[in-house]
PDB file of N, CA and C in Angstrom:
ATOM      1  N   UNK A   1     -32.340 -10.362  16.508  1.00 58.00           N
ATOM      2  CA  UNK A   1     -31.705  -9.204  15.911  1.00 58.00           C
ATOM      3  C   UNK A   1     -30.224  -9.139  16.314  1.00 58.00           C
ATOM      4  N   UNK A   2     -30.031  -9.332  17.350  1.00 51.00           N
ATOM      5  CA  UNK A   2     -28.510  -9.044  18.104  1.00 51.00           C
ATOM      6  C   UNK A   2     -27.855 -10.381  17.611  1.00 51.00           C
ATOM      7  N   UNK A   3     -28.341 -11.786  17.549  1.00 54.00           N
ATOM      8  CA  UNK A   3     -27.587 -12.551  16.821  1.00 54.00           C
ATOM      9  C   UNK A   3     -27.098 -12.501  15.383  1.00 54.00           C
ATOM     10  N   UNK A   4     -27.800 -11.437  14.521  1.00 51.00           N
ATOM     11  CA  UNK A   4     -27.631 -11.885  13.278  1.00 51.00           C
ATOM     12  C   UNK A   4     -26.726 -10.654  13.341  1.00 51.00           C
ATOM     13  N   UNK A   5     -26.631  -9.283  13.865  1.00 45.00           N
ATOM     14  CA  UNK A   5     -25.201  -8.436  14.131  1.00 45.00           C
ATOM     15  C   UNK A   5     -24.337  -9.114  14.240  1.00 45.00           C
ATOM     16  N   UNK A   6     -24.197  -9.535  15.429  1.00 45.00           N
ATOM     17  CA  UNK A   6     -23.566 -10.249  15.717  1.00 45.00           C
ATOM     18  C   UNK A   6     -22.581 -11.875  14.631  1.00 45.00           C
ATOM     19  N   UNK A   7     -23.606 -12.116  14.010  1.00 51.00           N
ATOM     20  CA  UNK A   7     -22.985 -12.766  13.025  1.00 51.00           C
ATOM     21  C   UNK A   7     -22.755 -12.178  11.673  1.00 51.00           C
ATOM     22  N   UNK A   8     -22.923 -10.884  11.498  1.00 52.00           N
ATOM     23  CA  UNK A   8     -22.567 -10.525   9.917  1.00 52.00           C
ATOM     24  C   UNK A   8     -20.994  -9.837  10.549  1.00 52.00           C
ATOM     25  N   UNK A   9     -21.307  -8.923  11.791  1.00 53.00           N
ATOM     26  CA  UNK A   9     -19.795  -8.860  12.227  1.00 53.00           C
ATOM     27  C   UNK A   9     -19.072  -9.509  12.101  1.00 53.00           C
ATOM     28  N   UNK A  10     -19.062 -11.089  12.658  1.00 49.00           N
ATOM     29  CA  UNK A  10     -18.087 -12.096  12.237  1.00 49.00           C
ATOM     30  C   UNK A  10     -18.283 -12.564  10.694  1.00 49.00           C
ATOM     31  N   UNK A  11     -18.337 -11.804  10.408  1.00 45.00           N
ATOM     32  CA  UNK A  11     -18.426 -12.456   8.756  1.00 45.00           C
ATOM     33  C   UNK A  11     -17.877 -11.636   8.108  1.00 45.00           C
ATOM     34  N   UNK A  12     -18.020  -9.672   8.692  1.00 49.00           N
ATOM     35  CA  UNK A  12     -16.715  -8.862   8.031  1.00 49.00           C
ATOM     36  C   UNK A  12     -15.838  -9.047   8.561  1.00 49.00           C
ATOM     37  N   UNK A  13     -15.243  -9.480   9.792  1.00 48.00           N
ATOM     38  CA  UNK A  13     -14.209  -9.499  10.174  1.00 48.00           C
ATOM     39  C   UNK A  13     -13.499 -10.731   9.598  1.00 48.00           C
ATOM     40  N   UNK A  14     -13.835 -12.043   9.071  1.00 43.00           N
ATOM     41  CA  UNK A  14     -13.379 -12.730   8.443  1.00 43.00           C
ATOM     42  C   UNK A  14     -12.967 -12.568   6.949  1.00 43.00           C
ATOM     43  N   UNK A  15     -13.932 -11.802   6.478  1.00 44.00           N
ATOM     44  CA  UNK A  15     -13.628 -11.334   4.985  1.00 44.00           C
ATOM     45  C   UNK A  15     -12.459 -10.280   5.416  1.00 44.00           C
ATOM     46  N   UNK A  16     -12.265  -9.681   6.131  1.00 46.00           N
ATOM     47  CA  UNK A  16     -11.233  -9.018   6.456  1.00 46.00           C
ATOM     48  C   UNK A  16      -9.570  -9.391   6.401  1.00 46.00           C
ATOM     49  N   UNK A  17     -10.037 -10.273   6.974  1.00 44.00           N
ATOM     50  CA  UNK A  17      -8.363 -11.407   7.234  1.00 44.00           C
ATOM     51  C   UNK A  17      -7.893 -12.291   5.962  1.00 44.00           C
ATOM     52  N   UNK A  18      -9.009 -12.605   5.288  1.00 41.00           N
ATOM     53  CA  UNK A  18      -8.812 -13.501   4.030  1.00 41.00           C
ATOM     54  C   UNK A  18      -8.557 -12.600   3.315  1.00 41.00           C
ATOM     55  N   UNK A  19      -9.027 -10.906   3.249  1.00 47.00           N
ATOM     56  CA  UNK A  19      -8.024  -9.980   1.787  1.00 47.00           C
ATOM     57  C   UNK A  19      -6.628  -9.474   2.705  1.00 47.00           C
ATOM     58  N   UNK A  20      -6.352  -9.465   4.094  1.00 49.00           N
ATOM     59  CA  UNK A  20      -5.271  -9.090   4.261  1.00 49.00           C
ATOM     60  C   UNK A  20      -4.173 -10.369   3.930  1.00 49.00           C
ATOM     61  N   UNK A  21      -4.847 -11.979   4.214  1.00 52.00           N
ATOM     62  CA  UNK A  21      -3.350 -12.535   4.057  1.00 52.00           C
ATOM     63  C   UNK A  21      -3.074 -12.261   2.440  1.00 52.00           C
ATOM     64  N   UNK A  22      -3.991 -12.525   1.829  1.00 70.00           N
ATOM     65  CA  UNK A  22      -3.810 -12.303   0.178  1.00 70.00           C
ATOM     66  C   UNK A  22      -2.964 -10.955  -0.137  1.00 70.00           C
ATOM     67  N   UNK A  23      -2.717 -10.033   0.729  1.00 87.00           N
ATOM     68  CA  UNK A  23      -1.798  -8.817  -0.002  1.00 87.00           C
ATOM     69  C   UNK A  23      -0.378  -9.065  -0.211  1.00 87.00           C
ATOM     70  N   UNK A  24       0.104  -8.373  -0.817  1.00 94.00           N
ATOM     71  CA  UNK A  24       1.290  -8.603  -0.980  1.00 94.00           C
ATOM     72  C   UNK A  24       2.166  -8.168  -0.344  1.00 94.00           C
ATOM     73  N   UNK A  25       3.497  -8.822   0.060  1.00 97.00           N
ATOM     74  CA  UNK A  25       4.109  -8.307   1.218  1.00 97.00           C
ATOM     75  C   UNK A  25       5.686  -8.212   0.888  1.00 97.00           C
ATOM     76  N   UNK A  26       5.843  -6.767   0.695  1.00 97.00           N
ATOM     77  CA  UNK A  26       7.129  -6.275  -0.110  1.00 97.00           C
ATOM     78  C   UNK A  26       8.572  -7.553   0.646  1.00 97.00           C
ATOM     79  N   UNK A  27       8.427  -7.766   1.475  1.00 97.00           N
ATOM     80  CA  UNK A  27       9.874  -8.512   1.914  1.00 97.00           C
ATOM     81  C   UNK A  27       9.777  -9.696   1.521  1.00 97.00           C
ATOM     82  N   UNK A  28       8.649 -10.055   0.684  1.00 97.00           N
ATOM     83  CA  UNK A  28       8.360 -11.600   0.340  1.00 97.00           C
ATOM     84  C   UNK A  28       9.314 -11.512  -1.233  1.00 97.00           C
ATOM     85  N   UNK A  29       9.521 -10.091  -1.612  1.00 97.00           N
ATOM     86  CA  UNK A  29       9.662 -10.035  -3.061  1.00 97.00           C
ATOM     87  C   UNK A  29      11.283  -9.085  -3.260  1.00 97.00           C
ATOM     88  N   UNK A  30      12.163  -9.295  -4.514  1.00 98.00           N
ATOM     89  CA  UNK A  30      13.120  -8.779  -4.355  1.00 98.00           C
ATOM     90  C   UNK A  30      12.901  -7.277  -4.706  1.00 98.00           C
ATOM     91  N   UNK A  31      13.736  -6.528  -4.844  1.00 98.00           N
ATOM     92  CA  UNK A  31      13.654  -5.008  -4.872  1.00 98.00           C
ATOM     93  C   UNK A  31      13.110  -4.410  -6.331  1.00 98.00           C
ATOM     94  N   UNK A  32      13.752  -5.345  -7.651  1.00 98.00           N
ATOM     95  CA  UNK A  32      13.263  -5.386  -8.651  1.00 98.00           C
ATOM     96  C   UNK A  32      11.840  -5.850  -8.990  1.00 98.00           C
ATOM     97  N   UNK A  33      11.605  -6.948  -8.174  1.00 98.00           N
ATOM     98  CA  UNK A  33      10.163  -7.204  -8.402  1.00 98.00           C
ATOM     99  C   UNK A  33       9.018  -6.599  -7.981  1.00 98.00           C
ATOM    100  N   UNK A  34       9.251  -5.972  -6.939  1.00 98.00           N
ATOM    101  CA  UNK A  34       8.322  -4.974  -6.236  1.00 98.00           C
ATOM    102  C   UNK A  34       8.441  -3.683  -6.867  1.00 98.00           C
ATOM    103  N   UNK A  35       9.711  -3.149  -7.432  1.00 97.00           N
ATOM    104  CA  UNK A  35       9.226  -2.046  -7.751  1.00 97.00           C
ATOM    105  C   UNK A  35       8.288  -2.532  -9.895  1.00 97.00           C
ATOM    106  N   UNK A  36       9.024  -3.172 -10.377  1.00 97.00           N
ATOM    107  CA  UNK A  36       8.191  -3.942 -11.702  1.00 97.00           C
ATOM    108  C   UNK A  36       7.001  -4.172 -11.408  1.00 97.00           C
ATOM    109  N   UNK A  37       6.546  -4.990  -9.949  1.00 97.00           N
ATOM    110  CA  UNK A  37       5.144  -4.832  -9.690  1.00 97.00           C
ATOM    111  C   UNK A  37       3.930  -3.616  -9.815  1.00 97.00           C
ATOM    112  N   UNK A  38       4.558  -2.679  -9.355  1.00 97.00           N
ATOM    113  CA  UNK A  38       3.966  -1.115  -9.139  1.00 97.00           C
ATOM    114  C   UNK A  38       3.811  -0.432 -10.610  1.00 97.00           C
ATOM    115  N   UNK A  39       4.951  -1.122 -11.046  1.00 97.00           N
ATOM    116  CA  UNK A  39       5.331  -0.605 -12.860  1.00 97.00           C
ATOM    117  C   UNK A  39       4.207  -1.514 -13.733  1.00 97.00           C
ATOM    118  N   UNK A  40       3.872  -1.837 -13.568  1.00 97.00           N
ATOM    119  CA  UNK A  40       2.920  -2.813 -14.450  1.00 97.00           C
ATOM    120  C   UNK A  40       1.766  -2.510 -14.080  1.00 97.00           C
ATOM    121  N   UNK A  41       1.565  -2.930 -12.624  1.00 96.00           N
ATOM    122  CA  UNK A  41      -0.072  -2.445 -12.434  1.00 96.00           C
ATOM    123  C   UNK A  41      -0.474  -1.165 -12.117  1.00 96.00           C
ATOM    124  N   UNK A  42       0.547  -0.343 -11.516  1.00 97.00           N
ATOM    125  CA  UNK A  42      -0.096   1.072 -11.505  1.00 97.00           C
ATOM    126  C   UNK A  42      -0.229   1.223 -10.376  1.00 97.00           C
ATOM    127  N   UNK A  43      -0.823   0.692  -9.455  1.00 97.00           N
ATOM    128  CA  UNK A  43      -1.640   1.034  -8.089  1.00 97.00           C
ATOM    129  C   UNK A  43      -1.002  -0.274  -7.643  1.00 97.00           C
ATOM    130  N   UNK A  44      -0.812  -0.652  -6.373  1.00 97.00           N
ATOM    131  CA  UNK A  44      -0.376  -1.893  -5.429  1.00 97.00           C
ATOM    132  C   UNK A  44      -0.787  -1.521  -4.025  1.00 97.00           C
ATOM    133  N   UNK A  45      -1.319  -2.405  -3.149  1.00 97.00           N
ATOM    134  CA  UNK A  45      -1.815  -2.070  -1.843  1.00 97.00           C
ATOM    135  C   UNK A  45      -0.509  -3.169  -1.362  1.00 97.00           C
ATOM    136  N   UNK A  46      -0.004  -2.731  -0.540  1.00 97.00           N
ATOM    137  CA  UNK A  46       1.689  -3.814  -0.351  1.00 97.00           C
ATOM    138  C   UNK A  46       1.931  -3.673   1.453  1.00 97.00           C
ATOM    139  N   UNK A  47       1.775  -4.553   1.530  1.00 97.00           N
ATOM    140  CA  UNK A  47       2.043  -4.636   3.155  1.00 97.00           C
ATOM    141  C   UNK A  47       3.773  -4.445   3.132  1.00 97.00           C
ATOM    142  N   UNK A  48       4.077  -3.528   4.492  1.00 95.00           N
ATOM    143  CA  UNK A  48       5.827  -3.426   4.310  1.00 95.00           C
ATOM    144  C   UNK A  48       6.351  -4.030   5.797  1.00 95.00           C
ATOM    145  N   UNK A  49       5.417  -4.240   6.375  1.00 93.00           N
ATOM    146  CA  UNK A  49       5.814  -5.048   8.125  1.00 93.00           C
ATOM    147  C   UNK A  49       4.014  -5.672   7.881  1.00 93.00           C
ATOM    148  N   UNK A  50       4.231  -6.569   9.402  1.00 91.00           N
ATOM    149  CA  UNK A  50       3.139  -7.198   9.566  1.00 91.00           C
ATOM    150  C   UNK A  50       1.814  -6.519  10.326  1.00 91.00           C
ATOM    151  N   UNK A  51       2.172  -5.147  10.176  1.00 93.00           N
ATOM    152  CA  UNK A  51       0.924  -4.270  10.646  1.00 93.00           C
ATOM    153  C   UNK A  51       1.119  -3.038  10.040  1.00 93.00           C
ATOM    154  N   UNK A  52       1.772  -2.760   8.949  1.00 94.00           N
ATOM    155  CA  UNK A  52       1.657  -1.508   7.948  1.00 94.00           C
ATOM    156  C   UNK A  52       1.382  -1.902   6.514  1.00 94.00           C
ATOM    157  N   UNK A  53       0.685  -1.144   5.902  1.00 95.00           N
ATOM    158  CA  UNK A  53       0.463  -1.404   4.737  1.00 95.00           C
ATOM    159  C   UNK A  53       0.273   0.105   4.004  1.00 95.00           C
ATOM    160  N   UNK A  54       0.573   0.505   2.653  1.00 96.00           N
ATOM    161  CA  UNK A  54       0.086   1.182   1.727  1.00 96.00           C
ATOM    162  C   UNK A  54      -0.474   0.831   0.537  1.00 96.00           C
ATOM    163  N   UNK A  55      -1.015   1.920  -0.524  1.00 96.00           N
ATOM    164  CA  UNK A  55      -0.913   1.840  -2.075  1.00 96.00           C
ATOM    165  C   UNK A  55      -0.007   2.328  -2.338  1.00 96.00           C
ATOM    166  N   UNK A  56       0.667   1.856  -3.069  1.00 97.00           N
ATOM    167  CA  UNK A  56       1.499   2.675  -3.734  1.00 97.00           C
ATOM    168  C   UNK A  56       1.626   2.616  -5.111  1.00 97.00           C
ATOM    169  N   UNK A  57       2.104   4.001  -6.307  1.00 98.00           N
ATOM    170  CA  UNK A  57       1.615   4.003  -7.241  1.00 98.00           C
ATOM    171  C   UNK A  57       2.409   4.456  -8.384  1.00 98.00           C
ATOM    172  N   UNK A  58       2.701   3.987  -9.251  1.00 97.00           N
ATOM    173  CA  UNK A  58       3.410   4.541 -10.608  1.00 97.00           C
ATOM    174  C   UNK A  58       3.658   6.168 -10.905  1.00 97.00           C
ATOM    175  N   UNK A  59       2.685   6.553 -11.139  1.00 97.00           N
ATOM    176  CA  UNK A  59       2.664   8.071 -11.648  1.00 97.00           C
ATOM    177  C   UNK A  59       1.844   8.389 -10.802  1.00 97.00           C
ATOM    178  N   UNK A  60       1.155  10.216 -11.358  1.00 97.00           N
ATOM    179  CA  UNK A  60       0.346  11.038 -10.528  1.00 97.00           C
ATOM    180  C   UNK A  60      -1.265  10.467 -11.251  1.00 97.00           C
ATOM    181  N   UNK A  61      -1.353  10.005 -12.256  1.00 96.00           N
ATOM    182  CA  UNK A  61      -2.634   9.175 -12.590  1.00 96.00           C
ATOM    183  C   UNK A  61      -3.456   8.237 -12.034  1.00 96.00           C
ATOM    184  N   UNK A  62      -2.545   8.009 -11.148  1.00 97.00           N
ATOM    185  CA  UNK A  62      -3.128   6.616  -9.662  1.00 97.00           C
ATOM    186  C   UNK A  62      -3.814   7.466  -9.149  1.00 97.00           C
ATOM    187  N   UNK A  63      -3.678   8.731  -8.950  1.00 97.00           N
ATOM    188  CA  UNK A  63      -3.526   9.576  -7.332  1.00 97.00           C
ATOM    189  C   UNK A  63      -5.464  10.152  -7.486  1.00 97.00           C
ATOM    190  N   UNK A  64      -5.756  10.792  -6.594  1.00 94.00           N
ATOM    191  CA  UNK A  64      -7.460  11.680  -6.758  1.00 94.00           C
ATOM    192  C   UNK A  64      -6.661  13.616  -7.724  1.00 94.00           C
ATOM    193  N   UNK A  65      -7.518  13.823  -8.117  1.00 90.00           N
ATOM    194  CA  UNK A  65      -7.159  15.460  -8.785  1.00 90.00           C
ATOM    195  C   UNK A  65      -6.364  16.580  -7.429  1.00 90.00           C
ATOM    196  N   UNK A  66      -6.528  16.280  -6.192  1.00 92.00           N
ATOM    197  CA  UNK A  66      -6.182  17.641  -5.320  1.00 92.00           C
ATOM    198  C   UNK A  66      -4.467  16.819  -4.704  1.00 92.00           C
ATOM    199  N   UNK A  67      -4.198  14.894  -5.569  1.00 95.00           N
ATOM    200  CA  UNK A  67      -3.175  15.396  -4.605  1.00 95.00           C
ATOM    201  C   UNK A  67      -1.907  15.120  -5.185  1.00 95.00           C
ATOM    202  N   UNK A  68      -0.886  14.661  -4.363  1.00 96.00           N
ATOM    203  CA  UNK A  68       0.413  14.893  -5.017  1.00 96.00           C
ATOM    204  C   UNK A  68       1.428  13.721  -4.624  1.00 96.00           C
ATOM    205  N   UNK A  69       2.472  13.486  -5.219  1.00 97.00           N
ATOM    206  CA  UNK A  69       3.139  12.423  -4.912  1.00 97.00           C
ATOM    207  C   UNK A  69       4.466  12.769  -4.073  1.00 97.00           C
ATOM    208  N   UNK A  70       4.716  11.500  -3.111  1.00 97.00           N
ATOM    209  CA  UNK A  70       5.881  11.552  -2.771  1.00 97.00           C
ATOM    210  C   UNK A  70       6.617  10.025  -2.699  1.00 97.00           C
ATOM    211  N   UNK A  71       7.730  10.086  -3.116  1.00 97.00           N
ATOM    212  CA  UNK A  71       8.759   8.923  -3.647  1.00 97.00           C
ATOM    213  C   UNK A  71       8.805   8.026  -2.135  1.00 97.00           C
ATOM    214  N   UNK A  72       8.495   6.475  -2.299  1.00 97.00           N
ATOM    215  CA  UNK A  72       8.581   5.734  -1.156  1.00 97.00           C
ATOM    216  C   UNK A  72       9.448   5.043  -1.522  1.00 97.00           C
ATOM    217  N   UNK A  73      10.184   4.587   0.120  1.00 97.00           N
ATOM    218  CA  UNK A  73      11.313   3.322  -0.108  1.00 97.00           C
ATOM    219  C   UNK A  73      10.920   2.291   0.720  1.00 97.00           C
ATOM    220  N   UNK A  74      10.659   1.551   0.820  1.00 97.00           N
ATOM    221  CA  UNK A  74      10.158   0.080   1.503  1.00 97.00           C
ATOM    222  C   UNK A  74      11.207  -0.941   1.281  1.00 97.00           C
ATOM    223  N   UNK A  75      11.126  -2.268   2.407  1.00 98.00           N
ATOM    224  CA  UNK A  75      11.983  -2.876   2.595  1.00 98.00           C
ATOM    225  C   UNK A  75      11.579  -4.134   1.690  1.00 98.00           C
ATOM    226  N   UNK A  76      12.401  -5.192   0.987  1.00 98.00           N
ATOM    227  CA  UNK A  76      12.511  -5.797   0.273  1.00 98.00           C
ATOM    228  C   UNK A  76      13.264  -7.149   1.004  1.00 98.00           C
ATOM    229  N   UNK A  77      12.985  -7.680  -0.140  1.00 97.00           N
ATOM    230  CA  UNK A  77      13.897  -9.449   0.364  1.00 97.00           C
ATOM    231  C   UNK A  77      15.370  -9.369   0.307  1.00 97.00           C
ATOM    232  N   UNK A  78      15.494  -8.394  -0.614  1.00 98.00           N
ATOM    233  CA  UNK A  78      17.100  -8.076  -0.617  1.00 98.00           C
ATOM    234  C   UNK A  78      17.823  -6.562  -0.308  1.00 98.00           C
ATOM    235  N   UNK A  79      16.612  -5.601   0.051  1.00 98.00           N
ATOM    236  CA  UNK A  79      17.236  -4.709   0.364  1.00 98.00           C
ATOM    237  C   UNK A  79      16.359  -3.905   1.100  1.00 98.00           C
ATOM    238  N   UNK A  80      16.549  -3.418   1.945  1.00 97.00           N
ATOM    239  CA  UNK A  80      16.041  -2.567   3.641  1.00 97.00           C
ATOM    240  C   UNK A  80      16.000  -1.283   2.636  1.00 97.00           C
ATOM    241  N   UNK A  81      16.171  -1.058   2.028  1.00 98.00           N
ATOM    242  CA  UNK A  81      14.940   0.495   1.563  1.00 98.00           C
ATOM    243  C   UNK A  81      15.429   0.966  -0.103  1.00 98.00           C
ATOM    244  N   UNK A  82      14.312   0.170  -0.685  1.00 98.00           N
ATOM    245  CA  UNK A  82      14.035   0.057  -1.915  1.00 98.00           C
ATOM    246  C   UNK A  82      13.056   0.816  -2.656  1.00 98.00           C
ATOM    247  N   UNK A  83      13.311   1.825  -3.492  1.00 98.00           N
ATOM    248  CA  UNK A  83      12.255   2.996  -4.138  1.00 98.00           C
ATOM    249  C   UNK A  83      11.314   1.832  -4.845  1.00 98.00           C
ATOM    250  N   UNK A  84      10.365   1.780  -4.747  1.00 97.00           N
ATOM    251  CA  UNK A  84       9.259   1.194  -5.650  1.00 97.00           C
ATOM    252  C   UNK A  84       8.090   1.945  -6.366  1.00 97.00           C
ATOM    253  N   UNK A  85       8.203   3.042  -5.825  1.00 97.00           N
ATOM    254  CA  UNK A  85       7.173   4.007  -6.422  1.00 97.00           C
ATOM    255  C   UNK A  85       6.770   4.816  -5.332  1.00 97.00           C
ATOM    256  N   UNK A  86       5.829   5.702  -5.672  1.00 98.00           N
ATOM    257  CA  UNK A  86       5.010   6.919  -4.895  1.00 98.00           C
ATOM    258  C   UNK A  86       3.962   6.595  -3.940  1.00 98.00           C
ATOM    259  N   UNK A  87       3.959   7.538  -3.111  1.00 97.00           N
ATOM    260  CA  UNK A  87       2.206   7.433  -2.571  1.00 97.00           C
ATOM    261  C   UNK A  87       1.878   8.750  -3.044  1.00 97.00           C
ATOM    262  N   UNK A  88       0.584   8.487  -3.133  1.00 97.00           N
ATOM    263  CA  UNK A  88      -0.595   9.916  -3.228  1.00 97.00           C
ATOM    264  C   UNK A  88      -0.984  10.386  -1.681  1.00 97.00           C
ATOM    265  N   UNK A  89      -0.654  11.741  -1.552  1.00 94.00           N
ATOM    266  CA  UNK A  89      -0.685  12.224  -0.464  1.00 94.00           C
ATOM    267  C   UNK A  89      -1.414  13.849  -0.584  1.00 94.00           C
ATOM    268  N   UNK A  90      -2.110  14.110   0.184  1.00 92.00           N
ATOM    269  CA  UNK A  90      -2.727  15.778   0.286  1.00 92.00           C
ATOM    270  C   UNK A  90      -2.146  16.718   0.502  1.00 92.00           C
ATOM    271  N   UNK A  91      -1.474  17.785   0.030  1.00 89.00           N
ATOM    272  CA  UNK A  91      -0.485  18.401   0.466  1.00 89.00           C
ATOM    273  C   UNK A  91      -0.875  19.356   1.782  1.00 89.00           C
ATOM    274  N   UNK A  92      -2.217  19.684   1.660  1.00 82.00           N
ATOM    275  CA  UNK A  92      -2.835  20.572   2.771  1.00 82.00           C
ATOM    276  C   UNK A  92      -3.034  20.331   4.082  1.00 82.00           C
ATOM    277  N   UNK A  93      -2.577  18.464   3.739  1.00 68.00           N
ATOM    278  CA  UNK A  93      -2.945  17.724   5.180  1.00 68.00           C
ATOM    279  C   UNK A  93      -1.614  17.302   6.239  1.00 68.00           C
ATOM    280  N   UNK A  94      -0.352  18.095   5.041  1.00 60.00           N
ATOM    281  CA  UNK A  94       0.919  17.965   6.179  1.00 60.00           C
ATOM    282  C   UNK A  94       1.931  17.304   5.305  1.00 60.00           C
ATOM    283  N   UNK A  95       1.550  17.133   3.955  1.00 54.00           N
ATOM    284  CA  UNK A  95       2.372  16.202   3.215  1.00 54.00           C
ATOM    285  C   UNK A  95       2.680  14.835   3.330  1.00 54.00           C
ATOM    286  N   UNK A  96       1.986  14.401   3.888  1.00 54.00           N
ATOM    287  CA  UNK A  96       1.835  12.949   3.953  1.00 54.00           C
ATOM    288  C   UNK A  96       2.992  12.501   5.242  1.00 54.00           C
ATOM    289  N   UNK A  97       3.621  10.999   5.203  1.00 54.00           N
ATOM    290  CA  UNK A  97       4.074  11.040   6.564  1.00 54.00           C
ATOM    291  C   UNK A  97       5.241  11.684   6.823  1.00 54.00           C
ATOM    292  N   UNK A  98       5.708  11.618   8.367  1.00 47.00           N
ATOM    293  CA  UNK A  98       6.878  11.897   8.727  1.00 47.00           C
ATOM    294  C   UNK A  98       7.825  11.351   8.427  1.00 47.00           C
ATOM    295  N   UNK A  99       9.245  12.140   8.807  1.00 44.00           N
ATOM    296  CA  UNK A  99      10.378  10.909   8.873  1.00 44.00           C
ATOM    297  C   UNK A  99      10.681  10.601   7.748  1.00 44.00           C
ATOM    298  N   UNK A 100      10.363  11.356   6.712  1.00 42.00           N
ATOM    299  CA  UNK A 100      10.901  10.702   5.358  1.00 42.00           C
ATOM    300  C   UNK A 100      11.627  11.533   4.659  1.00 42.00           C
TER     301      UNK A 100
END
């Protein structure tokens, strides 16, 4: 029993690492392409350093019904803080992050 935990654990934690290298990683891409990215598909899960990541999203149609958007800038191949689109954030929960 404890071996086969033990091995499906290592088996999410590997499926884990194989969808994180696959994300996309805004400084890999220029400022235009990342934000055209978001513009096309709507929704983007986009790594912005090598241990942060969001979705981020076109309009308020990405988002769940209770929440609301606020305008993100992320860093790019050619430019340290580039609007690419929104996140969906709860307004009841503090407005999403700090510092912005």
């Amino acid at each position: 029993m404890l071996k086969t935990l033990l091995m499906a654990g290592g088996l999410a934690m590997l499926a884990l690492a194989a969808s994180a290298q696959g994300m996309v990683r805004s400084t890999d891409l220029s400022c235009a392409q990342a934000a055209r990215l978001i513009a096309e598909k709507g929704a983007v899960v986009m790594a912005t350093s090598p241990t942060l990541y969001d979705r981020y999203v076109r309009d308020l149609s990405f988002c769940d019904y209770d929440m609301q958007l606020k305008p993100e800038w992320v860093p790019t191949r050619d430019n340290p803080q580039c609007f690419i689109g929104y996140i969906c954030y709860e307004p009841s929960r503090g407005g999403g992050r700090s510092g912005g």
